[in-house]
PDB file of C-alpha atoms in Angstrom:
ATOM      1  CA  MET A  11     -11.009  35.031 -17.691  1.00  0.00           C
ATOM      2  CA  ARG A  12     -13.449  37.456 -20.013  1.00  0.00           C
ATOM      3  CA  ARG A  13     -17.089  38.506 -19.433  1.00  0.00           C
ATOM      4  CA  HIS A  14     -19.313  36.487 -21.508  1.00  0.00           C
ATOM      5  CA  GLN A  15     -21.097  39.223 -24.110  1.00  0.00           C
ATOM      6  CA  ALA A  16     -24.124  37.336 -24.761  1.00  0.00           C
ATOM      7  CA  CYS A  17     -25.295  37.056 -21.769  1.00  0.00           C
ATOM      8  CA  ARG A  18     -27.544  39.680 -21.119  1.00  0.00           C
ATOM      9  CA  CYS A  19     -29.788  38.284 -18.436  1.00  0.00           C
ATOM     10  CA  ARG A  20     -28.932  40.967 -15.785  1.00  0.00           C
ATOM     11  CA  GLU A  21     -28.975  37.652 -12.502  1.00  0.00           C
ATOM     12  CA  HIS A  22     -25.455  36.763 -15.327  1.00  0.00           C
ATOM     13  CA  VAL A  23     -24.350  40.332 -15.400  1.00  0.00           C
ATOM     14  CA  GLU A  24     -21.376  39.361 -13.335  1.00  0.00           C
ATOM     15  CA  ALA A  25     -20.911  35.703 -14.580  1.00  0.00           C
ATOM     16  CA  THR A  26     -16.805  35.438 -15.970  1.00  0.00           C
ATOM     17  CA  SER A  27     -17.404  33.406 -18.849  1.00  0.00           C
ATOM     18  CA  ARG A  28     -19.555  31.720 -20.987  1.00  0.00           C
ATOM     19  CA  GLU A  29     -20.075  28.109 -19.197  1.00  0.00           C
ATOM     20  CA  ASP A  30     -20.507  29.550 -16.090  1.00  0.00           C
ATOM     21  CA  CYS A  31     -23.418  31.576 -17.779  1.00  0.00           C
ATOM     22  CA  LEU A  32     -25.069  28.387 -19.430  1.00  0.00           C
ATOM     23  CA  ARG A  33     -23.970  26.917 -16.205  1.00  0.00           C
ATOM     24  CA  SER A  34     -26.053  29.307 -13.854  1.00  0.00           C
ATOM     25  CA  GLY A  35     -29.495  28.204 -15.292  1.00  0.00           C
ATOM     26  CA  ASP A  36     -31.202  31.247 -17.526  1.00  0.00           C
ATOM     27  CA  THR A  37     -32.767  28.878 -19.710  1.00  0.00           C
ATOM     28  CA  ARG A  38     -35.539  31.582 -20.422  1.00  0.00           C
ATOM     29  CA  ALA A  39     -34.555  31.511 -24.310  1.00  0.00           C
ATOM     30  CA  ILE A  40     -34.109  28.066 -25.046  1.00  0.00           C
ATOM     31  CA  ARG A  41     -38.265  28.004 -23.040  1.00  0.00           C
ATOM     32  CA  ALA A  42     -39.411  30.314 -24.996  1.00  0.00           C
ATOM     33  CA  LEU A  43     -38.459  28.478 -27.956  1.00  0.00           C
ATOM     34  CA  PHE A  44     -40.621  25.125 -27.275  1.00  0.00           C
ATOM     35  CA  SER A  45     -44.014  28.046 -25.920  1.00  0.00           C
ATOM     36  CA  THR A  46     -46.225  29.154 -28.138  1.00  0.00           C
ATOM     37  CA  SER A  47     -49.175  32.022 -27.742  1.00  0.00           C
ATOM     38  CA  THR A  48     -52.029  29.865 -27.079  1.00  0.00           C
ATOM     39  CA  GLY A  49     -49.667  28.638 -24.221  1.00  0.00           C
ATOM     40  CA  SER A  50     -46.558  26.042 -23.427  1.00  0.00           C
ATOM     41  CA  ARG A  51     -45.646  23.222 -25.144  1.00  0.00           C
ATOM     42  CA  CYS A  52     -43.569  21.577 -22.245  1.00  0.00           C
ATOM     43  CA  ALA A  53     -46.463  21.162 -19.372  1.00  0.00           C
ATOM     44  CA  GLY A  54     -46.257  20.632 -16.258  1.00  0.00           C
ATOM     45  CA  GLY A  55     -45.441  16.707 -15.696  1.00  0.00           C
ATOM     46  CA  GLY A  56     -44.072  16.210 -18.958  1.00  0.00           C
ATOM     47  CA  ALA A  57     -44.574  12.238 -19.695  1.00  0.00           C
ATOM     48  CA  GLU A  58     -46.988  11.781 -17.645  1.00  0.00           C
ATOM     49  CA  ALA A  59     -48.549  14.814 -18.624  1.00  0.00           C
ATOM     50  CA  GLY A  60     -48.907  13.634 -22.095  1.00  0.00           C
ATOM     51  CA  ALA A  61     -49.636  10.061 -21.759  1.00  0.00           C
ATOM     52  CA  HIS A  62     -52.996  10.831 -19.860  1.00  0.00           C
ATOM     53  CA  ALA A  63     -54.026  13.593 -23.233  1.00  0.00           C
ATOM     54  CA  ALA A  64     -52.932  10.563 -25.038  1.00  0.00           C
ATOM     55  CA  ARG A  65     -54.953   7.989 -23.079  1.00  0.00           C
ATOM     56  CA  ALA A  66     -57.743  11.084 -22.789  1.00  0.00           C
ATOM     57  CA  TYR A  67     -57.609  11.014 -26.360  1.00  0.00           C
ATOM     58  CA  PHE A  68     -57.820   7.515 -27.693  1.00  0.00           C
ATOM     59  CA  THR A  69     -60.292   6.578 -25.550  1.00  0.00           C
ATOM     60  CA  ALA A  70     -62.578   9.187 -26.186  1.00  0.00           C
ATOM     61  CA  ARG A  71     -65.722   8.316 -28.056  1.00  0.00           C
ATOM     62  CA  HIS A  72     -64.848   9.683 -31.369  1.00  0.00           C
ATOM     63  CA  HIS A  73     -68.255  10.388 -34.276  1.00  0.00           C
ATOM     64  CA  THR A  74     -66.121   9.735 -36.963  1.00  0.00           C
ATOM     65  CA  PRO A  75     -62.993   7.574 -37.185  1.00  0.00           C
ATOM     66  CA  LYS A  76     -59.468   8.484 -35.669  1.00  0.00           C
ATOM     67  CA  ALA A  77     -56.627   7.072 -36.692  1.00  0.00           C
ATOM     68  CA  PHE A  78     -53.919   7.134 -33.418  1.00  0.00           C
ATOM     69  CA  LEU A  79     -49.181   6.809 -34.389  1.00  0.00           C
ATOM     70  CA  LYS A  80     -47.163   6.826 -31.734  1.00  0.00           C
ATOM     71  CA  VAL A  81     -43.163   6.995 -33.421  1.00  0.00           C
ATOM     72  CA  ASP A  82     -39.641   6.883 -32.260  1.00  0.00           C
ATOM     73  CA  PHE A  83     -37.055   7.575 -33.745  1.00  0.00           C
ATOM     74  CA  ARG A  84     -34.068   4.905 -34.809  1.00  0.00           C
ATOM     75  CA  ASN A  85     -31.106   5.776 -32.350  1.00  0.00           C
ATOM     76  CA  ALA A  86     -32.151   9.633 -32.012  1.00  0.00           C
ATOM     77  CA  PHE A  87     -30.051  11.270 -30.198  1.00  0.00           C
ATOM     78  CA  ASN A  88     -26.531   9.995 -32.206  1.00  0.00           C
ATOM     79  CA  GLU A  89     -28.001  10.143 -35.251  1.00  0.00           C
ATOM     80  CA  ILE A  90     -29.448  13.955 -36.052  1.00  0.00           C
ATOM     81  CA  ARG A  91     -26.989  15.837 -38.057  1.00  0.00           C
ATOM     82  CA  ARG A  92     -24.567  18.279 -36.451  1.00  0.00           C
ATOM     83  CA  ASP A  93     -24.867  20.307 -39.412  1.00  0.00           C
ATOM     84  CA  ASN A  94     -28.986  21.009 -38.538  1.00  0.00           C
ATOM     85  CA  LEU A  95     -28.160  21.122 -35.350  1.00  0.00           C
ATOM     86  CA  LEU A  96     -25.260  24.370 -35.197  1.00  0.00           C
ATOM     87  CA  ARG A  97     -27.683  26.603 -37.775  1.00  0.00           C
ATOM     88  CA  ALA A  98     -30.707  25.992 -35.810  1.00  0.00           C
ATOM     89  CA  VAL A  99     -29.062  27.242 -32.611  1.00  0.00           C
ATOM     90  CA  LYS A 100     -27.573  29.799 -35.049  1.00  0.00           C
ATOM     91  CA  GLU A 101     -31.215  30.821 -35.924  1.00  0.00           C
ATOM     92  CA  GLU A 102     -33.059  30.122 -32.853  1.00  0.00           C
ATOM     93  CA  LEU A 103     -30.632  30.746 -29.894  1.00  0.00           C
ATOM     94  CA  PRO A 104     -28.542  33.206 -31.190  1.00  0.00           C
ATOM     95  CA  ASP A 105     -26.511  33.571 -27.557  1.00  0.00           C
ATOM     96  CA  PHE A 106     -25.841  30.399 -26.799  1.00  0.00           C
ATOM     97  CA  TYR A 107     -24.253  30.158 -30.835  1.00  0.00           C
ATOM     98  CA  ALA A 108     -21.084  30.039 -30.089  1.00  0.00           C
ATOM     99  CA  PHE A 109     -20.348  28.130 -27.315  1.00  0.00           C
ATOM    100  CA  ILE A 110     -22.658  25.258 -29.328  1.00  0.00           C
ATOM    101  CA  TYR A 111     -20.242  25.245 -32.179  1.00  0.00           C
ATOM    102  CA  GLN A 112     -17.297  25.020 -29.766  1.00  0.00           C
ATOM    103  CA  ALA A 113     -18.464  21.277 -28.805  1.00  0.00           C
ATOM    104  CA  TYR A 114     -20.013  20.493 -32.569  1.00  0.00           C
ATOM    105  CA  ARG A 115     -18.161  21.912 -34.711  1.00  0.00           C
ATOM    106  CA  THR A 116     -15.673  19.416 -35.039  1.00  0.00           C
ATOM    107  CA  PRO A 117     -15.868  15.598 -35.021  1.00  0.00           C
ATOM    108  CA  SER A 118     -15.259  13.919 -31.421  1.00  0.00           C
ATOM    109  CA  GLU A 119     -12.522  11.369 -30.935  1.00  0.00           C
ATOM    110  CA  LEU A 120     -14.532   9.002 -28.472  1.00  0.00           C
ATOM    111  CA  TYR A 121     -12.549   5.386 -27.876  1.00  0.00           C
ATOM    112  CA  TRP A 122     -13.169   2.166 -27.050  1.00  0.00           C
ATOM    113  CA  GLY A 123     -10.312   1.012 -25.048  1.00  0.00           C
ATOM    114  CA  THR A 124      -7.248   1.910 -27.165  1.00  0.00           C
ATOM    115  CA  THR A 125      -9.566   2.551 -30.296  1.00  0.00           C
ATOM    116  CA  PRO A 126     -10.842   5.590 -31.572  1.00  0.00           C
ATOM    117  CA  ILE A 127     -14.042   5.793 -33.260  1.00  0.00           C
ATOM    118  CA  SER A 128     -15.303   9.339 -34.441  1.00  0.00           C
ATOM    119  CA  SER A 129     -18.329  10.744 -33.345  1.00  0.00           C
ATOM    120  CA  ASP A 130     -18.842  13.319 -36.301  1.00  0.00           C
ATOM    121  CA  LEU A 131     -23.524  12.718 -35.790  1.00  0.00           C
ATOM    122  CA  GLY A 132     -24.975  13.081 -32.623  1.00  0.00           C
ATOM    123  CA  VAL A 133     -25.782  15.514 -29.905  1.00  0.00           C
ATOM    124  CA  GLN A 134     -23.050  13.939 -27.138  1.00  0.00           C
ATOM    125  CA  GLN A 135     -23.422  11.669 -24.294  1.00  0.00           C
ATOM    126  CA  GLY A 136     -23.470  14.106 -20.784  1.00  0.00           C
ATOM    127  CA  ASP A 137     -24.234  17.126 -22.772  1.00  0.00           C
ATOM    128  CA  PRO A 138     -26.450  18.647 -19.803  1.00  0.00           C
ATOM    129  CA  LEU A 139     -28.017  20.819 -22.974  1.00  0.00           C
ATOM    130  CA  ARG A 140     -28.700  17.281 -25.239  1.00  0.00           C
ATOM    131  CA  PRO A 141     -32.024  16.537 -24.545  1.00  0.00           C
ATOM    132  CA  ALA A 142     -32.878  20.836 -25.936  1.00  0.00           C
ATOM    133  CA  LEU A 143     -30.082  20.337 -28.746  1.00  0.00           C
ATOM    134  CA  PHE A 144     -32.109  17.475 -29.839  1.00  0.00           C
ATOM    135  CA  ALA A 145     -35.828  19.057 -29.268  1.00  0.00           C
ATOM    136  CA  LEU A 146     -34.880  21.602 -30.748  1.00  0.00           C
ATOM    137  CA  VAL A 147     -33.774  20.041 -34.041  1.00  0.00           C
ATOM    138  CA  LEU A 148     -36.620  18.074 -33.907  1.00  0.00           C
ATOM    139  CA  GLN A 149     -39.086  21.380 -33.344  1.00  0.00           C
ATOM    140  CA  PRO A 150     -40.200  21.408 -36.935  1.00  0.00           C
ATOM    141  CA  ILE A 151     -41.183  18.585 -37.530  1.00  0.00           C
ATOM    142  CA  VAL A 152     -43.384  18.951 -34.621  1.00  0.00           C
ATOM    143  CA  ASP A 153     -44.621  22.578 -36.079  1.00  0.00           C
ATOM    144  CA  ALA A 154     -44.915  20.884 -39.198  1.00  0.00           C
ATOM    145  CA  ILE A 155     -47.816  18.379 -38.297  1.00  0.00           C
ATOM    146  CA  ALA A 156     -51.355  19.084 -38.095  1.00  0.00           C
ATOM    147  CA  THR A 157     -53.555  16.767 -36.434  1.00  0.00           C
ATOM    148  CA  GLU A 158     -55.695  16.874 -33.886  1.00  0.00           C
ATOM    149  CA  LEU A 159     -53.302  15.170 -31.473  1.00  0.00           C
ATOM    150  CA  ASN A 160     -49.709  16.210 -32.034  1.00  0.00           C
ATOM    151  CA  LEU A 161     -47.422  14.949 -28.002  1.00  0.00           C
ATOM    152  CA  TRP A 162     -44.053  14.315 -28.701  1.00  0.00           C
ATOM    153  CA  TYR A 163     -41.567  13.400 -25.309  1.00  0.00           C
ATOM    154  CA  LEU A 164     -37.580  14.340 -27.112  1.00  0.00           C
ATOM    155  CA  ASP A 165     -37.692  10.772 -29.952  1.00  0.00           C
ATOM    156  CA  ASP A 166     -41.643   9.916 -29.271  1.00  0.00           C
ATOM    157  CA  GLY A 167     -44.414  10.953 -30.841  1.00  0.00           C
ATOM    158  CA  THR A 168     -48.214  10.716 -30.549  1.00  0.00           C
ATOM    159  CA  VAL A 169     -49.914  11.886 -33.774  1.00  0.00           C
ATOM    160  CA  GLY A 170     -53.927  11.498 -33.399  1.00  0.00           C
ATOM    161  CA  GLY A 171     -56.949  12.387 -35.982  1.00  0.00           C
ATOM    162  CA  ASP A 172     -58.734  12.004 -39.025  1.00  0.00           C
ATOM    163  CA  PRO A 173     -56.582   9.041 -40.931  1.00  0.00           C
ATOM    164  CA  GLU A 174     -55.994  10.758 -43.734  1.00  0.00           C
ATOM    165  CA  LYS A 175     -54.009  13.542 -41.633  1.00  0.00           C
ATOM    166  CA  VAL A 176     -52.331  10.996 -39.625  1.00  0.00           C
ATOM    167  CA  ILE A 177     -51.754   9.307 -42.567  1.00  0.00           C
ATOM    168  CA  GLU A 178     -49.990  12.886 -44.523  1.00  0.00           C
ATOM    169  CA  ALA A 179     -48.453  13.317 -40.672  1.00  0.00           C
ATOM    170  CA  LEU A 180     -46.206  10.040 -40.821  1.00  0.00           C
ATOM    171  CA  THR A 181     -44.965  11.033 -44.526  1.00  0.00           C
ATOM    172  CA  THR A 182     -44.039  14.391 -43.388  1.00  0.00           C
ATOM    173  CA  ILE A 183     -42.100  13.094 -40.220  1.00  0.00           C
ATOM    174  CA  ILE A 184     -40.781  10.450 -42.717  1.00  0.00           C
ATOM    175  CA  ALA A 185     -39.232  12.689 -45.118  1.00  0.00           C
ATOM    176  CA  MET A 186     -38.553  15.609 -42.385  1.00  0.00           C
ATOM    177  CA  ALA A 187     -37.017  13.697 -39.933  1.00  0.00           C
ATOM    178  CA  LYS A 188     -34.538  11.961 -42.874  1.00  0.00           C
ATOM    179  CA  GLU A 189     -33.103  16.246 -43.444  1.00  0.00           C
ATOM    180  CA  VAL A 190     -31.966  15.947 -40.285  1.00  0.00           C
ATOM    181  CA  GLY A 191     -30.833  12.334 -40.296  1.00  0.00           C
ATOM    182  CA  LEU A 192     -33.434  10.576 -37.968  1.00  0.00           C
ATOM    183  CA  THR A 193     -35.200   7.206 -39.459  1.00  0.00           C
ATOM    184  CA  LEU A 194     -38.156   5.926 -37.732  1.00  0.00           C
ATOM    185  CA  ASN A 195     -37.812   2.440 -35.453  1.00  0.00           C
ATOM    186  CA  PHE A 196     -40.923   0.888 -37.274  1.00  0.00           C
ATOM    187  CA  ARG A 197     -40.315  -1.913 -34.609  1.00  0.00           C
ATOM    188  CA  LYS A 198     -41.323   0.562 -31.841  1.00  0.00           C
ATOM    189  CA  CYS A 199     -44.049   2.778 -34.063  1.00  0.00           C
ATOM    190  CA  GLU A 200     -47.942   1.542 -33.722  1.00  0.00           C
ATOM    191  CA  VAL A 201     -51.361   1.976 -35.669  1.00  0.00           C
ATOM    192  CA  ALA A 202     -54.753   1.802 -34.167  1.00  0.00           C
ATOM    193  CA  ILE A 203     -57.667   2.909 -36.170  1.00  0.00           C
TER     194      ILE A 203
END
């Protein structure tokens, strides 16, 4: 096996393949994408911490009217456009690009019994990078939202703030999501004022 040149982490100098490097757990580059200079977007406690923060915001006394919006995307992991996925990986995680490109450059052939089904959208079920790849595509949408509360756990988002800002956020979410192949599941979306 050939040594993978792109993996520069000291712990993985002896990695014998790209797959070994990825499997070995060096996720620093991925974690760095989802953190900011003001703190981590990926808080300890994950979804539970987010739920507590959203509840605290929703039940707090505010001096002006506030809107609270919960959004969910329809079949999200299976609908993102792979061209956007590959572009995001190439720009944000260039060391991972060759590996991800091999997995997503062409449609996958899935089977229902003996019937082949071409899979040319989304991130594959069973891919251990699936959540990170989905979050990578979604991150520009999250970054474009300018509300007081902006919490996401993969395809579930919660935004809150002045009603005008929340409506603006909803418009942004719908428009930007369409560009990457996502649509809101309005049956699961909720709003409160």
